[in-house]
XYZ file of C-alpha atoms in Angstrom:
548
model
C 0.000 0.000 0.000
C 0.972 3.204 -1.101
C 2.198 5.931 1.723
C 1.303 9.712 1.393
C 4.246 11.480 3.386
C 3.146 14.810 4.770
C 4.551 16.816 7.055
C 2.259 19.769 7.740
C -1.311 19.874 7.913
C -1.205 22.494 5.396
C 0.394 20.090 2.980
C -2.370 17.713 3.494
C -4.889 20.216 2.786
C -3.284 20.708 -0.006
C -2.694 17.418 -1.268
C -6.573 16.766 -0.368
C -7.476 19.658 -2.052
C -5.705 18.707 -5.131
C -7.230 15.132 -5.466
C -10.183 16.512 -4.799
C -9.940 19.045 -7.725
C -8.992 15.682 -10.077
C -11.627 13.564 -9.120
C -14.003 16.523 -9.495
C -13.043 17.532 -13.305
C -12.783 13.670 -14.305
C -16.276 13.151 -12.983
C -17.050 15.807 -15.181
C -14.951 14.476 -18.398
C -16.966 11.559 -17.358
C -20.327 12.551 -17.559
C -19.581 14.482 -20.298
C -18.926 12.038 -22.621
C -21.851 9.768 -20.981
C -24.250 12.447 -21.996
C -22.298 12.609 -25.672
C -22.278 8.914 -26.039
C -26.281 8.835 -25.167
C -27.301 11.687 -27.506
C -25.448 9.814 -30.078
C -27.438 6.669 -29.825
C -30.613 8.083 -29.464
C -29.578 10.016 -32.380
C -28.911 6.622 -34.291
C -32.272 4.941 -32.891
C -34.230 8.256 -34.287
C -32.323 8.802 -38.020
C -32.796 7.246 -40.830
C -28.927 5.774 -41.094
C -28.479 6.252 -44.935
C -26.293 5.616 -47.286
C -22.760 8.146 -48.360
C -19.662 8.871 -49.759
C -16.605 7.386 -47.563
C -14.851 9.558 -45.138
C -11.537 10.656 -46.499
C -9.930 12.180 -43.428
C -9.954 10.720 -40.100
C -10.172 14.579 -38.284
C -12.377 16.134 -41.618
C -14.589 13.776 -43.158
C -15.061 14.968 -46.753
C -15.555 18.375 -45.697
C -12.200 19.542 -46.596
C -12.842 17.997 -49.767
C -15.711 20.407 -50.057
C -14.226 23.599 -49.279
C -11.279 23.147 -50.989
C -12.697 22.108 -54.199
C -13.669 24.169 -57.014
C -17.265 23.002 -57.675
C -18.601 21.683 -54.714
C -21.493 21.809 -56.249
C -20.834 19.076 -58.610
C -19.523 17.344 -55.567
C -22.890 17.167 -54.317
C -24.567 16.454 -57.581
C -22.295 13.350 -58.190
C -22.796 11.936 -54.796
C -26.649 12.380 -55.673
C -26.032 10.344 -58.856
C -24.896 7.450 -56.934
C -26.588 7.485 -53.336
C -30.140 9.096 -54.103
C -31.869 12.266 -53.526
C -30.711 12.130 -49.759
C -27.280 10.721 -47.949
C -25.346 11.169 -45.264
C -21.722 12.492 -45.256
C -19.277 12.032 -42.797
C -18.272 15.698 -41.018
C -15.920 17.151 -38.720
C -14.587 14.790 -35.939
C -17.414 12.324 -36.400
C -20.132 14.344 -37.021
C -22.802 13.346 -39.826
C -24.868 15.674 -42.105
C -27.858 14.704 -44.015
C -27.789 16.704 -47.621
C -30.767 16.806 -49.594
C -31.252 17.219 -53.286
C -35.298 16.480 -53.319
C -37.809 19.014 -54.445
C -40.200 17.503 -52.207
C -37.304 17.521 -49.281
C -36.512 21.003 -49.683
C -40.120 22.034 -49.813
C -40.795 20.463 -46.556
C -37.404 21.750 -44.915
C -38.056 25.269 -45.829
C -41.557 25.399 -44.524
C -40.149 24.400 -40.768
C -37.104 26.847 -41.629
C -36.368 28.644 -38.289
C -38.287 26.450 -36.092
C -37.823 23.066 -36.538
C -34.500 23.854 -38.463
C -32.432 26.435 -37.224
C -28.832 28.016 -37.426
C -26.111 25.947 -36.081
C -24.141 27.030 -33.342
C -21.302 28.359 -35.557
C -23.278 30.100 -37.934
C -24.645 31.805 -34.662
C -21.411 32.610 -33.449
C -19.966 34.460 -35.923
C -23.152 36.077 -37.687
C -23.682 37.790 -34.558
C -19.878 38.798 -34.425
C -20.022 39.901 -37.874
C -23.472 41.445 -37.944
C -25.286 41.226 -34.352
C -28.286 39.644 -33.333
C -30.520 41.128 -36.200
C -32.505 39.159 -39.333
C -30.039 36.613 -40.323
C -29.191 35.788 -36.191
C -32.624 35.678 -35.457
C -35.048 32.643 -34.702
C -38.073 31.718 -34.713
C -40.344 34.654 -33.079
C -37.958 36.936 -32.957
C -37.038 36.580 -36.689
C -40.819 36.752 -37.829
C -41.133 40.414 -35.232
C -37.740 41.953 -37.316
C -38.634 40.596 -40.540
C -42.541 42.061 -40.147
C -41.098 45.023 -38.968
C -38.656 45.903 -42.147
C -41.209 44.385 -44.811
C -43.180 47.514 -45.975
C -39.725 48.982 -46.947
C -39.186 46.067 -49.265
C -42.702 46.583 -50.999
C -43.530 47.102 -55.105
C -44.043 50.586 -53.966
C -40.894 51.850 -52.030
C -38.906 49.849 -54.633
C -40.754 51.505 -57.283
C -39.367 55.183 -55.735
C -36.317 53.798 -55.291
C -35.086 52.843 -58.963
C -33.739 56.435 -59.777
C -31.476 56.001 -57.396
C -29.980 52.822 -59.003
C -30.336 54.690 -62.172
C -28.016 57.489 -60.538
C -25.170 54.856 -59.811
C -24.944 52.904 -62.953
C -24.793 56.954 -64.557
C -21.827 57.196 -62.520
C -20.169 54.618 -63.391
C -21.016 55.426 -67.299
C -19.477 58.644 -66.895
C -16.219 57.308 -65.255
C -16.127 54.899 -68.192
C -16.498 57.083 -70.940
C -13.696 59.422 -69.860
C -11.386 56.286 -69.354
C -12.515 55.326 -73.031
C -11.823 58.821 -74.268
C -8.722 59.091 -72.915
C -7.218 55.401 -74.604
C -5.849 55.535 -77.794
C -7.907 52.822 -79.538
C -11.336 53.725 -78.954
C -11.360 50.812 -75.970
C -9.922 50.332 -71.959
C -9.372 47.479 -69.645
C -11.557 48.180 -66.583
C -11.742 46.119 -63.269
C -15.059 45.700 -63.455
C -15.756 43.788 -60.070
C -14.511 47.018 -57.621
C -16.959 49.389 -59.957
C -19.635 46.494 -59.217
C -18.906 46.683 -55.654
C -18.921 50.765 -55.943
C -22.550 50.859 -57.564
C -23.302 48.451 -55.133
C -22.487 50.399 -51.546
C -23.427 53.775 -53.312
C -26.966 52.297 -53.736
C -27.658 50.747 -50.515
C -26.362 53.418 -48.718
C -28.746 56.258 -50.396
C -31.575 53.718 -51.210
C -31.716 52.372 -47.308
C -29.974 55.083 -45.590
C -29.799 58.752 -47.500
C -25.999 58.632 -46.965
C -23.677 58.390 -50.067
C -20.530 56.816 -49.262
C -19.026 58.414 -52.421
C -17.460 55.364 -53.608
C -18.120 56.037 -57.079
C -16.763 59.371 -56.824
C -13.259 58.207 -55.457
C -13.959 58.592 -51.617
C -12.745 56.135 -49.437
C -14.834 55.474 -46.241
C -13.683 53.204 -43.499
C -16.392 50.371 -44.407
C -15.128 50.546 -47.737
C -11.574 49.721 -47.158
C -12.947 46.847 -44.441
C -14.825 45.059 -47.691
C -11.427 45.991 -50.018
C -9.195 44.097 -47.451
C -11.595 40.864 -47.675
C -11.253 40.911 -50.939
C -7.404 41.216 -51.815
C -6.855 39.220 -48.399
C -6.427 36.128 -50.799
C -3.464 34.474 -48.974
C -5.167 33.193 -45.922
C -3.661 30.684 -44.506
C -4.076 26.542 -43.937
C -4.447 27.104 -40.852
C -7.217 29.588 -40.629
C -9.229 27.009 -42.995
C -9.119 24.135 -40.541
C -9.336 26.005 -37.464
C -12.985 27.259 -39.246
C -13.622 23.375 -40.111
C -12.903 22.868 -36.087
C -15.156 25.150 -35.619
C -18.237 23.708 -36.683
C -17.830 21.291 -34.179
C -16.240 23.575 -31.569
C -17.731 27.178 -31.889
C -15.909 28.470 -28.898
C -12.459 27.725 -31.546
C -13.524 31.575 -33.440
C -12.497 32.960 -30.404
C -8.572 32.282 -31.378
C -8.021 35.394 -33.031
C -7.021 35.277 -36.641
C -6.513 37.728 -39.832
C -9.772 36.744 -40.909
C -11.448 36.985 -38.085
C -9.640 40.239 -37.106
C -11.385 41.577 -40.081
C -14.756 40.414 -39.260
C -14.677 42.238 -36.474
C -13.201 45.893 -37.881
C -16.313 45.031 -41.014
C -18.740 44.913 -37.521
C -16.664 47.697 -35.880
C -16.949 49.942 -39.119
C -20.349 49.410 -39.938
C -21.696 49.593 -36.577
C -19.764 53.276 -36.220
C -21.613 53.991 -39.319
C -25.199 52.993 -38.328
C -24.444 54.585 -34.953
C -23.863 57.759 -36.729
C -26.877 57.923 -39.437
C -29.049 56.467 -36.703
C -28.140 59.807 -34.882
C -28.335 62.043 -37.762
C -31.764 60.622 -38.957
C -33.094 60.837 -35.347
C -32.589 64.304 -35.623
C -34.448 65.120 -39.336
C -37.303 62.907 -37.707
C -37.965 65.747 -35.403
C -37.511 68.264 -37.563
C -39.771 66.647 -40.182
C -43.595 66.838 -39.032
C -45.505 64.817 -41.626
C -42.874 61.969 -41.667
C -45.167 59.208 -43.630
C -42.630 58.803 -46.501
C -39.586 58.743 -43.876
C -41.493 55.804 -41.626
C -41.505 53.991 -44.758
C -37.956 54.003 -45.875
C -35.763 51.571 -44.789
C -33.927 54.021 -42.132
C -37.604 55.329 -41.204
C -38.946 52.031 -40.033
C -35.902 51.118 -38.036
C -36.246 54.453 -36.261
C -40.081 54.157 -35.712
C -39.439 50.535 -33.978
C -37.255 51.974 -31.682
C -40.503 53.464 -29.528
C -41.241 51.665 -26.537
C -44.525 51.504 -27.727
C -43.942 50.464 -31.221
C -45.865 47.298 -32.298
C -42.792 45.431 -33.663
C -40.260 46.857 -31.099
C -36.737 46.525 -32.047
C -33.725 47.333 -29.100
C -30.580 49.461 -30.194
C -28.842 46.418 -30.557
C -31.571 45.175 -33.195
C -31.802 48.264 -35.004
C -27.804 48.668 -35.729
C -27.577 45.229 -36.411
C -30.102 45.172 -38.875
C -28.222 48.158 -40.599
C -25.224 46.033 -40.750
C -26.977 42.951 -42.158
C -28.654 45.675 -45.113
C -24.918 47.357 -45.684
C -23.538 43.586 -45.847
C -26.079 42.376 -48.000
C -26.722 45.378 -50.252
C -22.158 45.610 -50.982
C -21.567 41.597 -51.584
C -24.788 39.772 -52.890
C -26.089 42.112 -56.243
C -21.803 42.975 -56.962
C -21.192 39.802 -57.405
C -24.117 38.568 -59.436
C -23.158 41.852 -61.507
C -20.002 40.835 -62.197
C -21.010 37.285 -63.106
C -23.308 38.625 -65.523
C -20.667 40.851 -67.228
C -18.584 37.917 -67.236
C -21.129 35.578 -69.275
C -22.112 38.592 -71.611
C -18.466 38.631 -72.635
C -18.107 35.002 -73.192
C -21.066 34.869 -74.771
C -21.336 38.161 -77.157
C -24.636 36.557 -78.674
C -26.334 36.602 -76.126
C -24.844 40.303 -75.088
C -25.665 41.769 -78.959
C -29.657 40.029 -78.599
C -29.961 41.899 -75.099
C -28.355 45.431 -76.156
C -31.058 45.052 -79.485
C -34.429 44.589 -76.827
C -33.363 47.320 -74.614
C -32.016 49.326 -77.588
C -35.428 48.852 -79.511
C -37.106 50.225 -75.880
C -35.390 53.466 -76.269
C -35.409 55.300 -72.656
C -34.702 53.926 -70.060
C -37.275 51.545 -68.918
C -39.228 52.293 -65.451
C -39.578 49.724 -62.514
C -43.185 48.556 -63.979
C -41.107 48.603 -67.216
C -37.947 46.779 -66.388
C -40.498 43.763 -64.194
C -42.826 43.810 -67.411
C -41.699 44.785 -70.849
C -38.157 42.931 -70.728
C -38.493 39.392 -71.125
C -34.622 39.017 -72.123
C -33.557 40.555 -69.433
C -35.211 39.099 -67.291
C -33.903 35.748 -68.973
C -30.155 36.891 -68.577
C -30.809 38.006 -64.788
C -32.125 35.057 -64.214
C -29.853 32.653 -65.503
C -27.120 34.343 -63.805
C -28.785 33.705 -60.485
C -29.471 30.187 -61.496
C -25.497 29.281 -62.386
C -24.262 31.500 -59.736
C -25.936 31.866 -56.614
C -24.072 34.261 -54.163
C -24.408 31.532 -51.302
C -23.894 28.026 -52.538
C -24.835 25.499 -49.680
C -25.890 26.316 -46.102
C -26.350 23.905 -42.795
C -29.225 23.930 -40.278
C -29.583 21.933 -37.270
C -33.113 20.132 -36.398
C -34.291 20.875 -32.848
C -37.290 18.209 -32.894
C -37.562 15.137 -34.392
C -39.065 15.352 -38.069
C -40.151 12.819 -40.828
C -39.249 14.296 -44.233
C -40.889 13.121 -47.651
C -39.371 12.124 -50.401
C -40.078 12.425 -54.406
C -38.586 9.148 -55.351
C -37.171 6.418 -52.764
C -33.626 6.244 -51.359
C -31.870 3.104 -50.674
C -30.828 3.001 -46.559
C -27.310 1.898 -45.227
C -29.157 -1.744 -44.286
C -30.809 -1.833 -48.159
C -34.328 -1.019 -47.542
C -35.734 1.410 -49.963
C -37.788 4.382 -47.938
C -39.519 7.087 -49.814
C -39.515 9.124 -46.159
C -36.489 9.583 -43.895
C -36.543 9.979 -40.053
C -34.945 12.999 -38.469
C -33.644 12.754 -35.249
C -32.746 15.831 -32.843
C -29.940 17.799 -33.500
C -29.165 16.127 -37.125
C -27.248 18.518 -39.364
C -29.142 18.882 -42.661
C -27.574 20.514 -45.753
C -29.216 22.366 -48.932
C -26.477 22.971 -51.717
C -27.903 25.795 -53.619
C -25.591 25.477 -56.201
C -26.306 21.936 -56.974
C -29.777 22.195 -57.018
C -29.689 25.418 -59.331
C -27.323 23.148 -62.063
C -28.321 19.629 -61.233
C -28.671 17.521 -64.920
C -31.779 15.828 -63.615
C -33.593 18.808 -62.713
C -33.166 21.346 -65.218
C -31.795 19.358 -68.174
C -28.526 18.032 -70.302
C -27.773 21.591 -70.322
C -27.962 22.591 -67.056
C -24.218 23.597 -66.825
C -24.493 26.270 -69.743
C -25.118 29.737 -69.860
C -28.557 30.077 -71.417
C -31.066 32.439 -71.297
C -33.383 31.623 -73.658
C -34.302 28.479 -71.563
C -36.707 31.101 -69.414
C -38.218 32.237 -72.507
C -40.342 29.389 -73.690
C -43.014 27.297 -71.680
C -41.132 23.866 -72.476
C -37.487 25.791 -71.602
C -38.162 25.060 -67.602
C -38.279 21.520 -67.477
C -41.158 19.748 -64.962
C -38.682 18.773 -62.569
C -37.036 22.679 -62.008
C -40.800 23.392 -61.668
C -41.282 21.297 -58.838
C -38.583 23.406 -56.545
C -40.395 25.904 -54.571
C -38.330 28.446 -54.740
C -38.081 32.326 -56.714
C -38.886 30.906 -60.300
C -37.638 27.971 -59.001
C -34.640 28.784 -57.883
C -32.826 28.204 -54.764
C -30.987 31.538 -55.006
C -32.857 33.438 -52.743
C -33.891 30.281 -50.545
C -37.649 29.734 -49.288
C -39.702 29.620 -46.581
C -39.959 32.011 -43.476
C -36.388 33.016 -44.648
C -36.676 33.854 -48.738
C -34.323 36.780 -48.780
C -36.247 39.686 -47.758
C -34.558 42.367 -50.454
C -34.927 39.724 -52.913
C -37.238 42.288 -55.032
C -35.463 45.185 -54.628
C -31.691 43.101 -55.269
C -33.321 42.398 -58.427
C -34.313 45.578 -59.926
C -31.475 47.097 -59.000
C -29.963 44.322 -61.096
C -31.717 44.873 -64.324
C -31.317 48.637 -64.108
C -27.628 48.371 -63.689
C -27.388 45.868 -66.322
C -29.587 47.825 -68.671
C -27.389 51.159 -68.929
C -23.903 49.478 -68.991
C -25.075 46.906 -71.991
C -27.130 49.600 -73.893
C -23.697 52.138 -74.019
C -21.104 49.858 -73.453
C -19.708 46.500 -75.572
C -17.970 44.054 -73.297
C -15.296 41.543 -74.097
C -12.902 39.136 -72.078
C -9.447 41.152 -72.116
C -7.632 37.492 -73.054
C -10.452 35.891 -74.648
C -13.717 34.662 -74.708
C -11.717 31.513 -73.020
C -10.450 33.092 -70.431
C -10.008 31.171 -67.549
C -12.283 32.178 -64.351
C -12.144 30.430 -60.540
C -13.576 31.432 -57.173
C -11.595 34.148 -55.178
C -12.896 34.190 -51.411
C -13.971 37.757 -50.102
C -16.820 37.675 -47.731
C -18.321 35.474 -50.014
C -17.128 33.637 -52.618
C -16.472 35.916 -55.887
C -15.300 35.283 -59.133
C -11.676 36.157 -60.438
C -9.802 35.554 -63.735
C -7.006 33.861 -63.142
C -3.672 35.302 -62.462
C -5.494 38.342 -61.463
C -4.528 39.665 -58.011
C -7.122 39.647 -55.312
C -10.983 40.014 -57.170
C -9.643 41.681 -60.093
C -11.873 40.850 -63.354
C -10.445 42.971 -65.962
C -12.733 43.190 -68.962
C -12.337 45.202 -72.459
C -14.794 48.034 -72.821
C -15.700 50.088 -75.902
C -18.618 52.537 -76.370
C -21.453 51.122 -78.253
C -21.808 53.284 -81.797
């Protein structure tokens, strides 16, 4: 037998004190992992255990595979080839997702969106880092209170006031290009058309929601604007900061370890939040100047202010209100730039389809007005809309179920065991992923030609095939998701889409500066953006000539 020599009592207090310390944090290790080990079989006993791709790392699963590749997309499509319209892959130290490629799936997953299915834990964590605890943190009740609250700003009519405004940015950037094209020697210049994108972009959101220009377009540099630059030239980010984010999803608390990237996420928040702070003051102050008000209460700004009253129906807290700015300054910058640029992109690889647009808005003569542009353009609404279908801002996203659920299937999947089941179980706290992007381009969905760039598939009744038409989602798309959650500015993203589009294709011809082969891939800014390659940071230089 072992003999414990002490020869004070305060040693022995100590050395009690210490095994008692031990025995206390391995009873907790202990239970711990009991509780772990329980929720995992009653997670087992409650799922539908169904079939998947092999893990390929022992730490990552496949989802290293995923993020690195460079059409995850077609990742998920393939697996949906060979396992069915739902499977399992194997996640981050031993978790499992569910991913579902089912119209009928999706349907039923988007109608319990942010109640049944929720935002993981790391989505959570650094949405409300990034942007605070406003419309995309939200759940549940609180996300139906913020979302009623903001709606009438999103309406056919404030939209419908609001189009001059885009019409003033994509004039601004028109002027800035014809004096770079006067000043080149052969009637043509190389622009970088991405940062103009992302110019128009901020200038619009900021005097559409806010009645602040940021000036981008005319050179100035604000302090939110250099935040969104840095994301997008920060292009060297390390291993490290791409499995410590993979960790992540498993152990939130890991985006605490500070990191460039998430250094910057926090100066974005920091920026915008001095910002909102700021024209939250200065609007405050109109407000009381202004007696009638109705028009103000209405604007985007205006409505935010108005649920700030104690006694407002939909109250909003500080916090909510400047986070909701941030979400609308996030949003409004990265989502329509980016489609922008991917539609400049396909008119210059596909000049066809560029010279049959320029001839329908050409043969309109003025410029078109928002009953116009939603009406009297069926072209462009083709070309808008097959950009959004190839390249959806957000490709995939992951929500985790907080109930038990039994989801429907269109056509019968074969389980890990061999049974065929044309419903799969959903046990608590099962991870289920959408990829946007696959369901957008998927062959059996929208056709042999899904992967090309074609417009006039929106133009005929036959174009659409009937399984795209069973996808609930904007024209069937996944773009703008579904459900409690269908992006909110969806309406107002797209106008300001077509208007854009409409000036720069009537006055200006676009080419690829290498080629109509040039080679694109995905650069990684806040999102994920397009970039030719070789180009530093987002840089998407294009050739640009006036239109005679």
């Amino acid at each position: 037998m072992k003999v414990i020599s002490v020869s004070s009592p305060l040693d022995l207090w100590t050395t009690v004190r210490s095994v008692g310390t031990f025995t206390v944090a391995c009873s907790f290790a202990a239970l711990w992992a009991f509780v772990k080990v329980l929720r995992a079989l009653r997670w087992r006993l409650k799922t539908t255990q169904l079939r998947g791709p092999p893990r390929t790392s022992f730490i990552y699963g496949v989802s290293h595979d995923i993020v690195s590749s460079k059409d995850s997309g077609g990742m998920y499509e393939r697996w949906t080839t060979e396992y069915g319209v739902a499977y399992m892959i194997p996640s981050v130290l031993g978790q499992t997702r569910i991913v579902l490629c089912d119209p009928r799936a999706i349907a039923h997953f988007y109608a319990r969106e942010t109640w049944t299915y929720v935002q993981t834990p790391l989505s959570l964590t650094l949405l409300e880092t990034s942007v605070g605890r406003g419309l995309l943190w939200s759940q549940g009740e609180d996300h139906r209170r913020q979302r009623k609250a903001l709606t009438p700003a999103f309406s056919n009519a404030a939209i419908r006031k609001l189009t001059s405004v885009f019409y003033d940015s994509a004039y601004k950037a028109k002027g800035a290009w014809d004096t770079a094209i006067e000043s080149s020697k052969d009637g043509g210049a190389v622009i970088e058309v991405q940062n103009w994108m992302n110019y128009i972009s901020l200038d619009t959101i900021g005097i559409a929601g806010f009645s602040h220009d940021f000036g981008s377009l005319d050179g100035k540099r604000a302090s939110v604007t250099e935040v969104f630059d840095t994301f997008g030239n920060n292009q060297k980010a390390s291993a490290g900061n791409q499995v410590l984010l993979l960790l992540a999803s498993a152990f939130p608390i890991i985006t605490k370890i500070p990191t460039k990237r998430i250094d910057l996420i926090k100066k974005l928040s920091a920026a915008m939040g001095e910002i909102s702070d700021d024209l939250l003051i200065r609007s405050r102050r109109e407000k009381d100047v202004n007696t009638s008000g109705r028009d103000e209460e209405k604007s985007i700004i205006g409505l935010l202010i108005k649920s700030e009253g104690q006694d407002a129906e939909l109250h909003m807290s500080k916090e909510e209100v400047v986070a909701q700015m941030k979400v609308l300054l996030l949003a409004g910058y990265e989502t329509t730039s980016i489609s922008l640029t991917w539609a400049l992109i396909e008119l210059s690889r596909h000049l066809d389809v560029q010279t049959s647009l320029r001839e329908e808005l050409l043969a309109f003569g003025a410029d078109p007005t928002y009953d116009h542009l939603k009406a009297n353009f069926p072209y462009l609404d083709a070309v808008v809309h097959e950009t959004l279908r190839l390249h959806p801002p957000v490709g995939e996203f992951t929500r985790v179920a907080t109930q038990d659920d039994v989801i429907p299937l269109s056509e019968p999947v074969r389980t890990i065991s061999g049974e065929m089941t044309d419903n799969i179980s959903i046990g608590k706290g099962t991870l289920i992923t959408i990829s946007s992007a696959a369901i957008n381009r998927s062959s059996v969905i929208w056709g042999l030609d899904a992967k090309e760039f074609k417009p006039d598939r929106w133009l005929t009744e036959d174009g659409i095939s009937g399984k795209a038409k069973e996808v609930q989602g904007h024209r069937h798309l996944l773009t703008f998701v579904d459900g409690p959650r269908t992006c909110l500015g969806k309406d107002f993203a797209i106008t300001e889409f077509k208007t854009v589009l409409s000036v720069l294709v009537k006055n200006f011809v676009f080419e690829m500066r290498d080629g109509p082969d040039t080679p694109v891939e995905i650069a990684r800014g806040i999102l994920p953006r397009p970039r030719v390659v070789g180009e530093d940071g987002i840089g998407v230089p294009l050739r640009v000539r006036r239109y005679e």
